[in-house]
PDB file of C-alpha atoms in Angstrom:
ATOM      1  CA  MET A  18       4.537  29.997  38.725  1.00 54.00           C
ATOM      2  CA  LYS A  19       7.225  27.379  38.024  1.00 57.00           C
ATOM      3  CA  SER A  20       6.345  24.780  35.516  1.00 57.00           C
ATOM      4  CA  MET A  21       6.754  21.317  36.901  1.00 58.00           C
ATOM      5  CA  LYS A  22       8.707  19.034  34.655  1.00 58.00           C
ATOM      6  CA  ARG A  23       7.369  15.444  34.616  1.00 59.00           C
ATOM      7  CA  ALA A  24       9.789  12.599  34.341  1.00 56.00           C
ATOM      8  CA  SER A  25       9.686  10.546  31.215  1.00 58.00           C
ATOM      9  CA  PRO A  26       8.111   7.051  31.493  1.00 57.00           C
ATOM     10  CA  ARG A  27      11.444   5.510  30.684  1.00 58.00           C
ATOM     11  CA  THR A  28      13.106   7.311  33.651  1.00 56.00           C
ATOM     12  CA  SER A  29      10.554   6.235  36.067  1.00 56.00           C
ATOM     13  CA  THR A  30      10.862   2.767  34.822  1.00 54.00           C
ATOM     14  CA  ILE A  31      14.622   2.754  35.446  1.00 55.00           C
ATOM     15  CA  ARG A  32      14.072   4.237  38.975  1.00 55.00           C
ATOM     16  CA  ARG A  33      11.464   1.482  39.739  1.00 55.00           C
ATOM     17  CA  ALA A  34      13.870  -1.161  38.547  1.00 50.00           C
ATOM     18  CA  ARG A  35      16.648   0.208  40.767  1.00 53.00           C
ATOM     19  CA  ARG A  36      14.355   0.128  43.775  1.00 56.00           C
ATOM     20  CA  CYS A  37      13.217  -3.372  43.023  1.00 50.00           C
ATOM     21  CA  SER A  38      16.638  -4.793  42.225  1.00 50.00           C
ATOM     22  CA  VAL A  39      17.066  -8.529  42.778  1.00 50.00           C
ATOM     23  CA  SER A  40      18.987  -9.270  45.896  1.00 52.00           C
ATOM     24  CA  PRO A  41      21.166 -12.539  46.076  1.00 52.00           C
ATOM     25  CA  ALA A  42      18.603 -14.019  48.445  1.00 52.00           C
ATOM     26  CA  ASP A  43      15.784 -13.499  45.855  1.00 52.00           C
ATOM     27  CA  ASP A  44      17.979 -14.977  43.147  1.00 52.00           C
ATOM     28  CA  ARG A  45      17.664 -18.397  44.720  1.00 56.00           C
ATOM     29  CA  THR A  46      13.857 -18.367  44.439  1.00 61.00           C
ATOM     30  CA  ARG A  47      12.797 -19.535  41.064  1.00 57.00           C
ATOM     31  CA  SER A  48       9.377 -19.745  39.443  1.00 58.00           C
ATOM     32  CA  PRO A  49       7.491 -23.001  40.186  1.00 62.00           C
ATOM     33  CA  LEU A  50       7.832 -24.178  36.599  1.00 59.00           C
ATOM     34  CA  GLN A  51      11.637 -23.908  36.742  1.00 65.00           C
ATOM     35  CA  GLU A  52      11.721 -25.969  39.945  1.00 74.00           C
ATOM     36  CA  TYR A  53      10.356 -29.062  38.107  1.00 80.00           C
ATOM     37  CA  ASP A  54      12.580 -29.446  35.054  1.00 86.00           C
ATOM     38  CA  LEU A  55      13.889 -32.904  34.372  1.00 88.00           C
ATOM     39  CA  LEU A  56      17.414 -32.377  35.875  1.00 89.00           C
ATOM     40  CA  SER A  57      16.077 -30.928  39.071  1.00 88.00           C
ATOM     41  CA  CYS A  58      13.472 -33.694  39.512  1.00 89.00           C
ATOM     42  CA  THR A  59      16.131 -36.451  38.853  1.00 91.00           C
ATOM     43  CA  ILE A  60      18.538 -34.951  41.369  1.00 91.00           C
ATOM     44  CA  ARG A  61      15.723 -34.582  44.048  1.00 91.00           C
ATOM     45  CA  PHE A  62      14.562 -38.205  43.349  1.00 93.00           C
ATOM     46  CA  PHE A  63      18.062 -39.766  43.786  1.00 93.00           C
ATOM     47  CA  MET A  64      18.991 -37.692  46.819  1.00 91.00           C
ATOM     48  CA  ALA A  65      15.729 -38.695  48.517  1.00 91.00           C
ATOM     49  CA  ALA A  66      16.123 -42.323  47.422  1.00 92.00           C
ATOM     50  CA  ILE A  67      19.607 -42.360  49.087  1.00 91.00           C
ATOM     51  CA  PHE A  68      17.868 -41.326  52.309  1.00 88.00           C
ATOM     52  CA  GLY A  69      15.413 -44.126  51.683  1.00 90.00           C
ATOM     53  CA  ILE A  70      18.223 -46.588  51.515  1.00 93.00           C
ATOM     54  CA  PHE A  71      19.365 -45.403  54.959  1.00 90.00           C
ATOM     55  CA  ILE A  72      15.742 -46.127  56.148  1.00 90.00           C
ATOM     56  CA  ASP A  73      16.041 -49.570  54.615  1.00 93.00           C
ATOM     57  CA  ILE A  74      19.221 -50.213  56.670  1.00 93.00           C
ATOM     58  CA  VAL A  75      17.334 -49.215  59.848  1.00 92.00           C
ATOM     59  CA  ILE A  76      14.398 -51.559  58.901  1.00 93.00           C
ATOM     60  CA  ALA A  77      16.824 -54.509  58.179  1.00 93.00           C
ATOM     61  CA  CYS A  78      18.557 -53.849  61.521  1.00 94.00           C
ATOM     62  CA  LEU A  79      15.249 -53.936  63.254  1.00 93.00           C
ATOM     63  CA  ALA A  80      14.328 -57.197  61.534  1.00 92.00           C
ATOM     64  CA  GLY A  81      17.750 -58.551  62.632  1.00 92.00           C
ATOM     65  CA  VAL A  82      17.099 -57.594  66.227  1.00 94.00           C
ATOM     66  CA  VAL A  83      13.717 -59.323  66.158  1.00 91.00           C
ATOM     67  CA  VAL A  84      15.471 -62.548  64.958  1.00 91.00           C
ATOM     68  CA  LEU A  85      18.236 -62.210  67.580  1.00 94.00           C
ATOM     69  CA  MET A  86      15.598 -61.877  70.241  1.00 94.00           C
ATOM     70  CA  GLY A  87      14.350 -65.371  69.390  1.00 91.00           C
ATOM     71  CA  TYR A  88      11.297 -64.655  67.295  1.00 89.00           C
ATOM     72  CA  ARG A  89      10.990 -66.327  63.903  1.00 85.00           C
ATOM     73  CA  PRO A  90       8.859 -64.075  61.696  1.00 83.00           C
ATOM     74  CA  GLY A  91       8.280 -64.680  58.120  1.00 85.00           C
ATOM     75  CA  PHE A  92      10.409 -62.557  55.917  1.00 83.00           C
ATOM     76  CA  GLY A  93       8.061 -62.462  52.875  1.00 89.00           C
ATOM     77  CA  TRP A  94       7.277 -58.781  53.710  1.00 89.00           C
ATOM     78  CA  LEU A  95      10.922 -57.666  54.044  1.00 90.00           C
ATOM     79  CA  LEU A  96      12.001 -57.705  50.371  1.00 91.00           C
ATOM     80  CA  PRO A  97       8.951 -55.725  49.058  1.00 93.00           C
ATOM     81  CA  VAL A  98       9.348 -53.169  51.915  1.00 92.00           C
ATOM     82  CA  LEU A  99      13.077 -52.764  51.216  1.00 93.00           C
ATOM     83  CA  ALA A 100      12.371 -52.326  47.462  1.00 93.00           C
ATOM     84  CA  ALA A 101       9.518 -49.884  48.023  1.00 95.00           C
ATOM     85  CA  VAL A 102      10.916 -47.562  50.613  1.00 94.00           C
ATOM     86  CA  PRO A 103      13.525 -45.895  48.346  1.00 94.00           C
ATOM     87  CA  LEU A 104      11.031 -45.562  45.509  1.00 94.00           C
ATOM     88  CA  VAL A 105       8.454 -43.901  47.771  1.00 94.00           C
ATOM     89  CA  TRP A 106      10.939 -41.617  49.411  1.00 92.00           C
ATOM     90  CA  GLY A 107      12.303 -40.668  45.919  1.00 92.00           C
ATOM     91  CA  ALA A 108       8.834 -39.848  44.647  1.00 93.00           C
ATOM     92  CA  LEU A 109       7.983 -37.820  47.647  1.00 92.00           C
ATOM     93  CA  GLY A 110      11.379 -36.059  47.370  1.00 90.00           C
ATOM     94  CA  ILE A 111      10.511 -34.691  44.087  1.00 89.00           C
ATOM     95  CA  PHE A 112       7.747 -32.608  45.384  1.00 88.00           C
ATOM     96  CA  PHE A 113       8.532 -32.155  49.096  1.00 90.00           C
ATOM     97  CA  PHE A 114      12.315 -32.047  49.008  1.00 87.00           C
ATOM     98  CA  ASN A 115      12.719 -28.727  50.878  1.00 88.00           C
ATOM     99  CA  ASP A 116      10.305 -29.917  53.637  1.00 89.00           C
ATOM    100  CA  MET A 117      12.208 -33.239  53.959  1.00 86.00           C
ATOM    101  CA  LEU A 118      15.483 -31.336  54.290  1.00 85.00           C
ATOM    102  CA  ASP A 119      14.006 -29.142  57.041  1.00 89.00           C
ATOM    103  CA  LEU A 120      12.733 -32.161  58.879  1.00 86.00           C
ATOM    104  CA  ALA A 121      16.013 -34.044  58.566  1.00 82.00           C
ATOM    105  CA  GLY A 122      17.876 -30.889  59.817  1.00 86.00           C
ATOM    106  CA  GLU A 123      15.642 -30.778  62.902  1.00 91.00           C
ATOM    107  CA  ILE A 124      16.117 -34.455  63.633  1.00 83.00           C
ATOM    108  CA  VAL A 125      19.874 -34.181  63.414  1.00 84.00           C
ATOM    109  CA  GLU A 126      19.839 -31.024  65.583  1.00 90.00           C
ATOM    110  CA  ARG A 127      17.711 -32.664  68.322  1.00 90.00           C
ATOM    111  CA  PHE A 128      19.815 -35.814  68.134  1.00 83.00           C
ATOM    112  CA  PHE A 129      22.961 -33.902  68.892  1.00 87.00           C
ATOM    113  CA  LEU A 130      21.256 -31.815  71.528  1.00 87.00           C
ATOM    114  CA  PHE A 131      20.182 -35.084  73.148  1.00 81.00           C
ATOM    115  CA  TRP A 132      23.697 -36.417  73.377  1.00 76.00           C
ATOM    116  CA  ARG A 133      25.213 -33.352  74.934  1.00 72.00           C
TER     117      ARG A 133
END
């Protein structure tokens, strides 16, 4: 009978590493702790807060339309809302940034499909 030669543990580890090599798509996924470093959280906060400023512009335009229609509402609510919206969007953007990007992409896609 022929004697079977077993592979050394080091060789099998190298083979396993070749089979499980990291593809470029997997390179983008990071561990959850690396996603919440200070720089990443700061960038997410400011990018989401910029979107909150856009929402502020829409709210201010709606308040202007209400005034142009002849209504005289009190504007005591407007300044706190305009200050709070970017802060809330920024805080949500830290933890739900990818979901917010997906939602914004769907809104833009449907908007342009509507105007075709």
